Amino acid sequence: HHQAVARYETVYLAITKKCPLQCEHCSAWDTLNQKDELGVKEYEKIIGQLQDQGVFQINFTGGEPLVKFDLLEQLLGGLPSEIKAWINTSGYRLTPEKAQRLKEAGLIGVAISLDHYQEDKHNAFRNNKDAYFWAMEAARNSLDVGFVVAFTVCLSEELSTEESLMKYMTLARNNGAHFVQFLEPREVGHYEGKNVRLSNEAISQIEAFFVKMNFGKDHTDYPHISYHGYYQRRIGCYGAGKKALYIDADGQLNPCPFCHTSYGNLLEGGLEQKVREMSK
Protein backbone atom coordinates (compact mmCIF):
# COMPACT_ATOMS: atom_id res chain seq x y z
CA HIS A 1 0.00 0.00 0.00
CA HIS A 2 1.43 3.35 -0.99
CA GLN A 3 0.97 6.28 1.33
CA ALA A 4 -2.19 8.23 0.57
CA VAL A 5 -0.51 11.44 1.66
CA ALA A 6 1.15 13.74 -0.85
CA ARG A 7 4.69 14.24 0.38
CA TYR A 8 5.69 16.47 -2.54
CA GLU A 9 3.23 18.37 -4.67
CA THR A 10 5.42 18.30 -7.73
CA VAL A 11 8.51 16.47 -8.85
CA TYR A 12 10.33 17.75 -11.93
CA LEU A 13 11.96 14.80 -13.68
CA ALA A 14 14.29 15.49 -16.61
CA ILE A 15 14.26 12.67 -19.16
CA THR A 16 16.73 14.12 -21.67
CA LYS A 17 19.50 16.67 -22.14
CA LYS A 18 18.60 17.09 -25.81
CA CYS A 19 16.77 20.17 -27.10
CA PRO A 20 16.25 21.70 -30.56
CA LEU A 21 16.22 25.23 -29.08
CA GLN A 22 18.98 27.39 -27.59
CA CYS A 23 17.03 29.44 -25.07
CA GLU A 24 18.39 32.63 -23.61
CA HIS A 25 17.58 31.63 -20.01
CA CYS A 26 18.14 27.85 -20.21
CA SER A 27 18.73 26.50 -16.70
CA ALA A 28 20.01 23.17 -18.07
CA TRP A 29 22.63 24.88 -20.27
CA ASP A 30 25.62 23.19 -18.58
CA THR A 31 24.56 19.74 -19.79
CA LEU A 32 22.51 20.72 -22.85
CA ASN A 33 22.74 18.20 -25.71
CA GLN A 34 25.21 15.97 -23.89
CA LYS A 35 24.74 12.22 -24.20
CA ASP A 36 21.68 10.77 -22.47
CA GLU A 37 22.73 7.87 -20.26
CA LEU A 38 19.45 6.66 -18.73
CA GLY A 39 16.71 4.51 -20.24
CA VAL A 40 13.26 3.23 -19.31
CA LYS A 41 14.50 0.88 -16.55
CA GLU A 42 16.47 3.59 -14.76
CA TYR A 43 13.62 6.11 -14.86
CA GLU A 44 11.18 3.47 -13.66
CA LYS A 45 13.47 2.80 -10.70
CA ILE A 46 13.38 6.52 -9.83
CA ILE A 47 9.61 6.77 -10.33
CA GLY A 48 9.10 3.72 -8.11
CA GLN A 49 10.88 5.52 -5.26
CA LEU A 50 8.80 8.63 -5.82
CA GLN A 51 5.64 6.55 -5.73
CA ASP A 52 6.71 4.98 -2.41
CA GLN A 53 7.14 8.47 -0.99
CA GLY A 54 3.64 9.60 -1.95
CA VAL A 55 4.19 11.74 -5.05
CA PHE A 56 1.03 12.74 -6.87
CA GLN A 57 2.38 14.89 -9.70
CA ILE A 58 5.37 14.43 -11.99
CA ASN A 59 6.38 17.09 -14.51
CA PHE A 60 8.50 15.46 -17.21
CA THR A 61 11.05 17.99 -18.37
CA GLY A 62 14.49 18.13 -20.03
CA GLY A 63 15.95 19.43 -22.26
CA GLU A 64 12.86 19.05 -24.39
CA PRO A 65 10.93 15.93 -23.30
CA LEU A 66 9.18 15.62 -26.69
CA VAL A 67 12.56 14.79 -28.24
CA LYS A 68 12.37 11.48 -26.34
CA PHE A 69 8.81 10.80 -27.40
CA ASP A 70 8.91 6.99 -27.19
CA LEU A 71 10.52 7.07 -23.74
CA LEU A 72 7.98 9.63 -22.56
CA GLU A 73 5.13 7.50 -23.86
CA GLN A 74 6.46 4.39 -22.11
CA LEU A 75 6.97 6.19 -18.78
CA LEU A 76 3.48 7.70 -18.93
CA GLY A 77 1.98 4.31 -19.71
CA GLY A 78 3.66 2.77 -16.67
CA LEU A 79 2.50 5.37 -14.13
CA PRO A 80 -0.08 4.37 -11.51
CA SER A 81 -3.38 6.20 -11.78
CA GLU A 82 -2.78 8.29 -8.64
CA ILE A 83 0.23 10.04 -10.20
CA LYS A 84 -0.83 12.89 -12.49
CA ALA A 85 1.66 13.63 -15.27
CA TRP A 86 2.54 16.90 -16.98
CA ILE A 87 5.22 17.88 -19.46
CA ASN A 88 7.21 21.11 -19.42
CA THR A 89 7.79 21.81 -23.09
CA SER A 90 8.49 24.41 -25.75
CA GLY A 91 5.70 22.65 -27.68
CA TYR A 92 8.21 21.76 -30.36
CA ARG A 93 6.58 19.47 -32.95
CA LEU A 94 3.63 18.61 -30.70
CA THR A 95 1.44 17.53 -33.60
CA PRO A 96 -2.21 16.45 -33.28
CA GLU A 97 -1.10 12.81 -33.61
CA LYS A 98 1.48 13.15 -30.82
CA ALA A 99 -1.00 14.96 -28.57
CA GLN A 100 -3.48 12.12 -29.08
CA ARG A 101 -0.85 9.48 -28.28
CA LEU A 102 0.16 11.31 -25.08
CA LYS A 103 -3.49 11.55 -24.09
CA GLU A 104 -3.90 7.82 -24.55
CA ALA A 105 -0.73 7.23 -22.50
CA GLY A 106 -2.23 9.18 -19.59
CA LEU A 107 -0.80 12.72 -19.75
CA ILE A 108 -3.11 15.34 -18.19
CA GLY A 109 -1.40 18.69 -18.73
CA VAL A 110 1.16 20.65 -20.72
CA ALA A 111 3.11 23.69 -19.53
CA ILE A 112 4.22 25.46 -22.71
CA SER A 113 7.02 28.01 -22.64
CA LEU A 114 5.91 31.29 -24.20
CA ASP A 115 8.20 34.18 -23.34
CA HIS A 116 6.64 37.03 -25.31
CA TYR A 117 3.36 37.98 -26.93
CA GLN A 118 5.26 39.05 -30.07
CA GLU A 119 6.32 36.21 -32.34
CA ASP A 120 9.71 37.62 -33.32
CA LYS A 121 10.68 38.37 -29.70
CA HIS A 122 9.76 34.89 -28.48
CA ASN A 123 11.70 33.35 -31.38
CA ALA A 124 14.75 35.52 -30.65
CA PHE A 125 14.63 34.57 -26.96
CA ARG A 126 14.46 30.88 -27.92
CA ASN A 127 16.97 31.18 -30.79
CA ASN A 128 14.63 29.34 -33.12
CA LYS A 129 12.54 30.75 -35.96
CA ASP A 130 9.72 28.22 -35.40
CA ALA A 131 9.46 28.45 -31.59
CA TYR A 132 6.35 30.66 -31.52
CA PHE A 133 4.60 28.66 -34.22
CA TRP A 134 5.08 25.44 -32.24
CA ALA A 135 4.07 26.99 -28.91
CA MET A 136 0.74 28.06 -30.45
CA GLU A 137 0.31 24.81 -32.37
CA ALA A 138 1.02 22.79 -29.21
CA ALA A 139 -1.59 24.76 -27.26
CA ARG A 140 -4.22 24.19 -29.93
CA ASN A 141 -3.47 20.47 -30.30
CA SER A 142 -3.38 20.03 -26.52
CA LEU A 143 -6.76 21.69 -26.03
CA ASP A 144 -8.22 19.52 -28.78
CA VAL A 145 -7.44 16.34 -26.83
CA GLY A 146 -8.54 17.78 -23.49
CA PHE A 147 -5.25 18.59 -21.74
CA VAL A 148 -4.96 21.30 -19.11
CA VAL A 149 -2.85 23.99 -20.81
CA ALA A 150 -0.55 26.46 -19.09
CA PHE A 151 1.78 29.05 -20.60
CA THR A 152 5.03 29.64 -18.72
CA VAL A 153 6.76 33.01 -19.14
CA CYS A 154 10.25 34.04 -18.10
CA LEU A 155 9.59 37.66 -17.13
CA SER A 156 11.86 40.51 -18.17
CA GLU A 157 12.17 44.23 -17.46
CA GLU A 158 10.47 44.90 -20.79
CA LEU A 159 7.53 42.62 -19.98
CA SER A 160 7.02 43.98 -16.47
CA THR A 161 4.76 46.92 -17.35
CA GLU A 162 1.02 46.58 -16.88
CA GLU A 163 0.48 47.16 -20.61
CA SER A 164 2.86 44.36 -21.68
CA LEU A 165 1.59 41.92 -19.07
CA MET A 166 -1.98 42.58 -20.18
CA LYS A 167 -1.06 41.90 -23.82
CA TYR A 168 0.54 38.65 -22.73
CA MET A 169 -2.47 37.58 -20.65
CA THR A 170 -4.84 38.47 -23.48
CA LEU A 171 -2.84 36.28 -25.87
CA ALA A 172 -2.90 33.45 -23.30
CA ARG A 173 -6.67 33.82 -22.85
CA ASN A 174 -7.32 33.95 -26.60
CA ASN A 175 -5.32 30.75 -27.05
CA GLY A 176 -7.22 28.82 -24.42
CA ALA A 177 -4.65 28.71 -21.58
CA HIS A 178 -6.17 27.60 -18.27
CA PHE A 179 -3.43 29.32 -16.29
CA VAL A 180 -0.16 31.20 -16.74
CA GLN A 181 2.98 30.61 -14.74
CA PHE A 182 5.19 33.64 -14.00
CA LEU A 183 8.89 32.82 -13.59
CA GLU A 184 11.63 35.30 -12.76
CA PRO A 185 15.04 35.01 -14.45
CA ARG A 186 17.69 33.34 -12.28
CA GLU A 187 21.49 33.44 -12.53
CA VAL A 188 21.81 29.78 -13.45
CA GLY A 189 22.67 27.83 -16.61
CA HIS A 190 23.01 30.20 -19.57
CA TYR A 191 22.38 33.16 -17.23
CA GLU A 192 25.18 32.13 -14.84
CA GLY A 193 27.28 35.14 -13.84
CA LYS A 194 24.92 37.55 -15.62
CA ASN A 195 22.97 40.25 -13.87
CA VAL A 196 19.49 39.14 -14.91
CA ARG A 197 17.53 39.69 -11.70
CA LEU A 198 14.55 41.94 -12.13
CA SER A 199 14.69 45.41 -10.62
CA ASN A 200 12.62 46.15 -7.51
CA GLU A 201 10.45 48.41 -9.63
CA ALA A 202 9.74 45.62 -12.13
CA ILE A 203 8.92 43.19 -9.31
CA SER A 204 6.51 45.60 -7.65
CA GLN A 205 4.72 46.18 -10.98
CA ILE A 206 4.45 42.44 -11.63
CA GLU A 207 3.21 41.77 -8.10
CA ALA A 208 0.56 44.50 -8.33
CA PHE A 209 -0.59 43.07 -11.65
CA PHE A 210 -0.72 39.53 -10.22
CA VAL A 211 -2.83 40.61 -7.24
CA LYS A 212 -5.20 42.59 -9.45
CA MET A 213 -5.67 39.79 -11.99
CA ASN A 214 -6.03 36.92 -9.53
CA PHE A 215 -7.96 38.54 -6.70
CA GLY A 216 -9.85 41.40 -8.33
CA LYS A 217 -13.38 41.15 -9.71
CA ASP A 218 -12.70 42.58 -13.17
CA HIS A 219 -10.59 39.86 -14.80
CA THR A 220 -12.35 36.62 -14.01
CA ASP A 221 -12.42 35.69 -17.71
CA TYR A 222 -8.59 35.64 -17.81
CA PRO A 223 -6.39 32.66 -16.96
CA HIS A 224 -5.32 32.29 -13.34
CA ILE A 225 -1.68 33.29 -12.63
CA SER A 226 0.65 30.98 -10.73
CA TYR A 227 3.53 33.08 -9.36
CA HIS A 228 5.95 31.29 -7.04
CA GLY A 229 8.23 34.30 -6.63
CA TYR A 230 5.44 36.28 -4.97
CA TYR A 231 5.02 33.66 -2.25
CA GLN A 232 8.71 32.85 -2.02
CA ARG A 233 9.40 36.42 -0.91
CA ARG A 234 6.74 36.14 1.80
CA ILE A 235 6.77 32.52 2.95
CA GLY A 236 9.99 31.01 1.62
CA CYS A 237 10.88 28.55 -1.12
CA TYR A 238 8.63 25.61 -1.97
CA GLY A 239 11.52 23.55 -3.36
CA ALA A 240 14.20 21.43 -1.67
CA GLY A 241 11.72 18.75 -0.67
CA LYS A 242 9.23 21.03 1.06
CA LYS A 243 6.74 20.80 -1.79
CA ALA A 244 8.90 20.12 -4.83
CA LEU A 245 12.04 18.33 -6.02
CA TYR A 246 14.07 18.28 -9.23
CA ILE A 247 15.74 15.17 -10.61
CA ASP A 248 18.09 15.79 -13.51
CA ALA A 249 18.58 13.58 -16.58
CA ASP A 250 21.38 11.65 -14.82
CA GLY A 251 19.17 10.80 -11.83
CA GLN A 252 20.75 13.39 -9.50
CA LEU A 253 18.50 14.86 -6.81
CA ASN A 254 18.43 18.70 -6.73
CA PRO A 255 16.35 21.24 -4.74
CA CYS A 256 14.65 22.69 -7.85
CA PRO A 257 15.25 23.27 -11.59
CA PHE A 258 17.04 26.53 -10.74
CA CYS A 259 19.17 25.29 -7.81
CA HIS A 260 21.73 22.81 -9.06
CA THR A 261 23.27 21.26 -5.96
CA SER A 262 23.23 17.49 -6.16
CA TYR A 263 22.28 15.49 -3.07
CA GLY A 264 23.16 12.16 -4.64
CA ASN A 265 21.96 9.87 -7.39
CA LEU A 266 18.58 8.17 -7.04
CA LEU A 267 19.71 5.16 -9.10
CA GLU A 268 21.49 4.18 -5.86
CA GLY A 269 18.17 4.46 -3.97
CA GLY A 270 17.80 6.25 -0.65
CA LEU A 271 15.39 8.98 -1.76
CA GLU A 272 14.01 9.61 1.72
CA GLN A 273 17.44 9.99 3.34
CA LYS A 274 18.72 12.22 0.52
CA VAL A 275 15.66 14.49 0.73
CA ARG A 276 16.14 14.76 4.50
CA GLU A 277 19.74 15.94 3.98
CA MET A 278 18.63 18.39 1.30
CA SER A 279 15.81 19.83 3.43
CA LYS A 280 18.26 20.70 6.18
Tab-separated table of C-alpha atoms in Angstrom:
chain	number	residue	atom	x	y	z
A	1	HIS	CA	0.000	0.000	0.000
A	2	HIS	CA	1.432	3.352	-0.993
A	3	GLN	CA	0.967	6.285	1.325
A	4	ALA	CA	-2.189	8.230	0.566
A	5	VAL	CA	-0.512	11.439	1.656
A	6	ALA	CA	1.153	13.745	-0.853
A	7	ARG	CA	4.688	14.244	0.381
A	8	TYR	CA	5.691	16.468	-2.544
A	9	GLU	CA	3.234	18.366	-4.667
A	10	THR	CA	5.425	18.300	-7.735
A	11	VAL	CA	8.512	16.467	-8.854
A	12	TYR	CA	10.332	17.751	-11.935
A	13	LEU	CA	11.957	14.801	-13.680
A	14	ALA	CA	14.286	15.493	-16.614
A	15	ILE	CA	14.258	12.671	-19.160
A	16	THR	CA	16.728	14.124	-21.674
A	17	LYS	CA	19.502	16.670	-22.139
A	18	LYS	CA	18.595	17.090	-25.806
A	19	CYS	CA	16.771	20.166	-27.101
A	20	PRO	CA	16.250	21.701	-30.559
A	21	LEU	CA	16.222	25.233	-29.080
A	22	GLN	CA	18.983	27.390	-27.589
A	23	CYS	CA	17.031	29.444	-25.067
A	24	GLU	CA	18.387	32.630	-23.607
A	25	HIS	CA	17.585	31.629	-20.006
A	26	CYS	CA	18.144	27.845	-20.209
A	27	SER	CA	18.735	26.504	-16.699
A	28	ALA	CA	20.010	23.166	-18.067
A	29	TRP	CA	22.629	24.876	-20.272
A	30	ASP	CA	25.622	23.189	-18.585
A	31	THR	CA	24.558	19.737	-19.795
A	32	LEU	CA	22.506	20.722	-22.848
A	33	ASN	CA	22.741	18.197	-25.712
A	34	GLN	CA	25.209	15.973	-23.889
A	35	LYS	CA	24.738	12.225	-24.203
A	36	ASP	CA	21.680	10.775	-22.471
A	37	GLU	CA	22.725	7.870	-20.256
A	38	LEU	CA	19.453	6.658	-18.734
A	39	GLY	CA	16.714	4.509	-20.239
A	40	VAL	CA	13.263	3.229	-19.307
A	41	LYS	CA	14.504	0.884	-16.551
A	42	GLU	CA	16.474	3.588	-14.760
A	43	TYR	CA	13.624	6.111	-14.863
A	44	GLU	CA	11.176	3.466	-13.660
A	45	LYS	CA	13.471	2.795	-10.696
A	46	ILE	CA	13.384	6.518	-9.832
A	47	ILE	CA	9.613	6.767	-10.328
A	48	GLY	CA	9.098	3.720	-8.109
A	49	GLN	CA	10.882	5.519	-5.257
A	50	LEU	CA	8.795	8.635	-5.821
A	51	GLN	CA	5.638	6.545	-5.731
A	52	ASP	CA	6.707	4.980	-2.410
A	53	GLN	CA	7.141	8.471	-0.993
A	54	GLY	CA	3.640	9.596	-1.947
A	55	VAL	CA	4.190	11.737	-5.052
A	56	PHE	CA	1.026	12.740	-6.874
A	57	GLN	CA	2.376	14.889	-9.703
A	58	ILE	CA	5.372	14.433	-11.986
A	59	ASN	CA	6.377	17.088	-14.510
A	60	PHE	CA	8.499	15.463	-17.205
A	61	THR	CA	11.055	17.987	-18.369
A	62	GLY	CA	14.485	18.127	-20.032
A	63	GLY	CA	15.951	19.425	-22.264
A	64	GLU	CA	12.856	19.051	-24.386
A	65	PRO	CA	10.927	15.928	-23.303
A	66	LEU	CA	9.178	15.622	-26.692
A	67	VAL	CA	12.564	14.794	-28.238
A	68	LYS	CA	12.375	11.477	-26.341
A	69	PHE	CA	8.811	10.796	-27.399
A	70	ASP	CA	8.909	6.986	-27.190
A	71	LEU	CA	10.523	7.069	-23.739
A	72	LEU	CA	7.976	9.634	-22.565
A	73	GLU	CA	5.125	7.499	-23.865
A	74	GLN	CA	6.461	4.394	-22.113
A	75	LEU	CA	6.968	6.186	-18.783
A	76	LEU	CA	3.477	7.698	-18.929
A	77	GLY	CA	1.977	4.313	-19.708
A	78	GLY	CA	3.659	2.768	-16.671
A	79	LEU	CA	2.497	5.368	-14.133
A	80	PRO	CA	-0.075	4.375	-11.511
A	81	SER	CA	-3.381	6.199	-11.783
A	82	GLU	CA	-2.784	8.290	-8.637
A	83	ILE	CA	0.231	10.044	-10.203
A	84	LYS	CA	-0.826	12.887	-12.488
A	85	ALA	CA	1.656	13.625	-15.270
A	86	TRP	CA	2.542	16.902	-16.983
A	87	ILE	CA	5.216	17.883	-19.456
A	88	ASN	CA	7.206	21.108	-19.421
A	89	THR	CA	7.794	21.812	-23.090
A	90	SER	CA	8.489	24.405	-25.750
A	91	GLY	CA	5.704	22.655	-27.680
A	92	TYR	CA	8.207	21.762	-30.364
A	93	ARG	CA	6.580	19.465	-32.954
A	94	LEU	CA	3.633	18.611	-30.697
A	95	THR	CA	1.444	17.533	-33.605
A	96	PRO	CA	-2.209	16.447	-33.280
A	97	GLU	CA	-1.101	12.810	-33.608
A	98	LYS	CA	1.484	13.147	-30.815
A	99	ALA	CA	-1.003	14.962	-28.566
A	100	GLN	CA	-3.475	12.115	-29.082
A	101	ARG	CA	-0.852	9.481	-28.275
A	102	LEU	CA	0.158	11.315	-25.084
A	103	LYS	CA	-3.488	11.554	-24.086
A	104	GLU	CA	-3.904	7.820	-24.545
A	105	ALA	CA	-0.728	7.232	-22.500
A	106	GLY	CA	-2.233	9.180	-19.592
A	107	LEU	CA	-0.800	12.716	-19.751
A	108	ILE	CA	-3.109	15.337	-18.190
A	109	GLY	CA	-1.397	18.691	-18.734
A	110	VAL	CA	1.164	20.655	-20.719
A	111	ALA	CA	3.112	23.689	-19.527
A	112	ILE	CA	4.223	25.459	-22.705
A	113	SER	CA	7.018	28.015	-22.643
A	114	LEU	CA	5.912	31.291	-24.196
A	115	ASP	CA	8.196	34.184	-23.343
A	116	HIS	CA	6.637	37.030	-25.305
A	117	TYR	CA	3.361	37.977	-26.925
A	118	GLN	CA	5.262	39.046	-30.073
A	119	GLU	CA	6.315	36.206	-32.338
A	120	ASP	CA	9.710	37.620	-33.324
A	121	LYS	CA	10.680	38.371	-29.703
A	122	HIS	CA	9.760	34.893	-28.480
A	123	ASN	CA	11.698	33.353	-31.383
A	124	ALA	CA	14.746	35.524	-30.650
A	125	PHE	CA	14.634	34.571	-26.962
A	126	ARG	CA	14.456	30.885	-27.917
A	127	ASN	CA	16.965	31.179	-30.790
A	128	ASN	CA	14.625	29.341	-33.124
A	129	LYS	CA	12.541	30.754	-35.959
A	130	ASP	CA	9.723	28.218	-35.400
A	131	ALA	CA	9.458	28.451	-31.590
A	132	TYR	CA	6.353	30.665	-31.520
A	133	PHE	CA	4.603	28.663	-34.216
A	134	TRP	CA	5.082	25.439	-32.241
A	135	ALA	CA	4.067	26.992	-28.912
A	136	MET	CA	0.743	28.057	-30.453
A	137	GLU	CA	0.305	24.811	-32.373
A	138	ALA	CA	1.017	22.788	-29.213
A	139	ALA	CA	-1.589	24.761	-27.255
A	140	ARG	CA	-4.219	24.191	-29.934
A	141	ASN	CA	-3.466	20.472	-30.304
A	142	SER	CA	-3.383	20.028	-26.520
A	143	LEU	CA	-6.756	21.691	-26.032
A	144	ASP	CA	-8.216	19.522	-28.782
A	145	VAL	CA	-7.442	16.337	-26.828
A	146	GLY	CA	-8.538	17.783	-23.486
A	147	PHE	CA	-5.248	18.595	-21.743
A	148	VAL	CA	-4.962	21.301	-19.115
A	149	VAL	CA	-2.846	23.987	-20.813
A	150	ALA	CA	-0.549	26.459	-19.094
A	151	PHE	CA	1.784	29.050	-20.597
A	152	THR	CA	5.031	29.645	-18.716
A	153	VAL	CA	6.757	33.006	-19.137
A	154	CYS	CA	10.254	34.044	-18.103
A	155	LEU	CA	9.589	37.660	-17.127
A	156	SER	CA	11.860	40.512	-18.166
A	157	GLU	CA	12.170	44.225	-17.456
A	158	GLU	CA	10.474	44.896	-20.788
A	159	LEU	CA	7.526	42.621	-19.978
A	160	SER	CA	7.019	43.980	-16.466
A	161	THR	CA	4.760	46.916	-17.352
A	162	GLU	CA	1.020	46.577	-16.883
A	163	GLU	CA	0.480	47.160	-20.607
A	164	SER	CA	2.860	44.362	-21.676
A	165	LEU	CA	1.593	41.916	-19.067
A	166	MET	CA	-1.975	42.583	-20.180
A	167	LYS	CA	-1.055	41.901	-23.822
A	168	TYR	CA	0.540	38.645	-22.731
A	169	MET	CA	-2.470	37.584	-20.649
A	170	THR	CA	-4.838	38.473	-23.484
A	171	LEU	CA	-2.843	36.277	-25.875
A	172	ALA	CA	-2.904	33.447	-23.302
A	173	ARG	CA	-6.668	33.822	-22.850
A	174	ASN	CA	-7.315	33.951	-26.599
A	175	ASN	CA	-5.323	30.752	-27.055
A	176	GLY	CA	-7.218	28.823	-24.415
A	177	ALA	CA	-4.655	28.707	-21.579
A	178	HIS	CA	-6.165	27.600	-18.273
A	179	PHE	CA	-3.430	29.321	-16.292
A	180	VAL	CA	-0.161	31.200	-16.744
A	181	GLN	CA	2.978	30.608	-14.738
A	182	PHE	CA	5.193	33.642	-13.995
A	183	LEU	CA	8.887	32.819	-13.586
A	184	GLU	CA	11.633	35.302	-12.757
A	185	PRO	CA	15.042	35.012	-14.448
A	186	ARG	CA	17.692	33.342	-12.284
A	187	GLU	CA	21.490	33.441	-12.534
A	188	VAL	CA	21.806	29.783	-13.454
A	189	GLY	CA	22.673	27.832	-16.608
A	190	HIS	CA	23.006	30.201	-19.568
A	191	TYR	CA	22.383	33.158	-17.226
A	192	GLU	CA	25.180	32.132	-14.836
A	193	GLY	CA	27.277	35.143	-13.844
A	194	LYS	CA	24.923	37.552	-15.621
A	195	ASN	CA	22.974	40.254	-13.870
A	196	VAL	CA	19.495	39.139	-14.905
A	197	ARG	CA	17.535	39.686	-11.699
A	198	LEU	CA	14.548	41.945	-12.128
A	199	SER	CA	14.689	45.414	-10.617
A	200	ASN	CA	12.623	46.152	-7.509
A	201	GLU	CA	10.451	48.410	-9.628
A	202	ALA	CA	9.738	45.619	-12.130
A	203	ILE	CA	8.919	43.190	-9.311
A	204	SER	CA	6.505	45.600	-7.651
A	205	GLN	CA	4.725	46.180	-10.977
A	206	ILE	CA	4.450	42.441	-11.629
A	207	GLU	CA	3.208	41.775	-8.099
A	208	ALA	CA	0.557	44.496	-8.326
A	209	PHE	CA	-0.590	43.070	-11.654
A	210	PHE	CA	-0.718	39.534	-10.223
A	211	VAL	CA	-2.834	40.610	-7.237
A	212	LYS	CA	-5.200	42.589	-9.445
A	213	MET	CA	-5.670	39.795	-11.988
A	214	ASN	CA	-6.032	36.920	-9.531
A	215	PHE	CA	-7.958	38.536	-6.705
A	216	GLY	CA	-9.850	41.405	-8.329
A	217	LYS	CA	-13.380	41.147	-9.713
A	218	ASP	CA	-12.695	42.582	-13.172
A	219	HIS	CA	-10.586	39.864	-14.800
A	220	THR	CA	-12.346	36.620	-14.013
A	221	ASP	CA	-12.417	35.692	-17.713
A	222	TYR	CA	-8.587	35.636	-17.814
A	223	PRO	CA	-6.386	32.658	-16.965
A	224	HIS	CA	-5.319	32.291	-13.339
A	225	ILE	CA	-1.683	33.286	-12.629
A	226	SER	CA	0.645	30.982	-10.726
A	227	TYR	CA	3.526	33.081	-9.364
A	228	HIS	CA	5.951	31.290	-7.035
A	229	GLY	CA	8.232	34.305	-6.633
A	230	TYR	CA	5.444	36.277	-4.972
A	231	TYR	CA	5.015	33.661	-2.248
A	232	GLN	CA	8.705	32.845	-2.023
A	233	ARG	CA	9.402	36.418	-0.910
A	234	ARG	CA	6.744	36.143	1.804
A	235	ILE	CA	6.770	32.521	2.946
A	236	GLY	CA	9.992	31.009	1.625
A	237	CYS	CA	10.878	28.552	-1.116
A	238	TYR	CA	8.634	25.612	-1.968
A	239	GLY	CA	11.524	23.553	-3.357
A	240	ALA	CA	14.202	21.432	-1.669
A	241	GLY	CA	11.721	18.748	-0.668
A	242	LYS	CA	9.226	21.034	1.057
A	243	LYS	CA	6.735	20.796	-1.794
A	244	ALA	CA	8.904	20.122	-4.832
A	245	LEU	CA	12.041	18.333	-6.025
A	246	TYR	CA	14.068	18.282	-9.231
A	247	ILE	CA	15.742	15.166	-10.608
A	248	ASP	CA	18.090	15.787	-13.514
A	249	ALA	CA	18.577	13.576	-16.580
A	250	ASP	CA	21.381	11.647	-14.822
A	251	GLY	CA	19.171	10.801	-11.829
A	252	GLN	CA	20.746	13.388	-9.505
A	253	LEU	CA	18.498	14.860	-6.809
A	254	ASN	CA	18.428	18.697	-6.732
A	255	PRO	CA	16.345	21.237	-4.744
A	256	CYS	CA	14.650	22.686	-7.854
A	257	PRO	CA	15.246	23.268	-11.588
A	258	PHE	CA	17.043	26.534	-10.739
A	259	CYS	CA	19.171	25.295	-7.811
A	260	HIS	CA	21.727	22.812	-9.056
A	261	THR	CA	23.270	21.258	-5.964
A	262	SER	CA	23.230	17.492	-6.159
A	263	TYR	CA	22.276	15.493	-3.073
A	264	GLY	CA	23.159	12.160	-4.638
A	265	ASN	CA	21.961	9.873	-7.392
A	266	LEU	CA	18.581	8.171	-7.039
A	267	LEU	CA	19.707	5.163	-9.100
A	268	GLU	CA	21.492	4.175	-5.860
A	269	GLY	CA	18.170	4.464	-3.972
A	270	GLY	CA	17.800	6.246	-0.647
A	271	LEU	CA	15.394	8.980	-1.758
A	272	GLU	CA	14.011	9.610	1.723
A	273	GLN	CA	17.441	9.987	3.342
A	274	LYS	CA	18.718	12.216	0.522
A	275	VAL	CA	15.659	14.494	0.726
A	276	ARG	CA	16.141	14.758	4.497
A	277	GLU	CA	19.736	15.941	3.979
A	278	MET	CA	18.626	18.387	1.304
A	279	SER	CA	15.813	19.825	3.431
A	280	LYS	CA	18.260	20.700	6.183
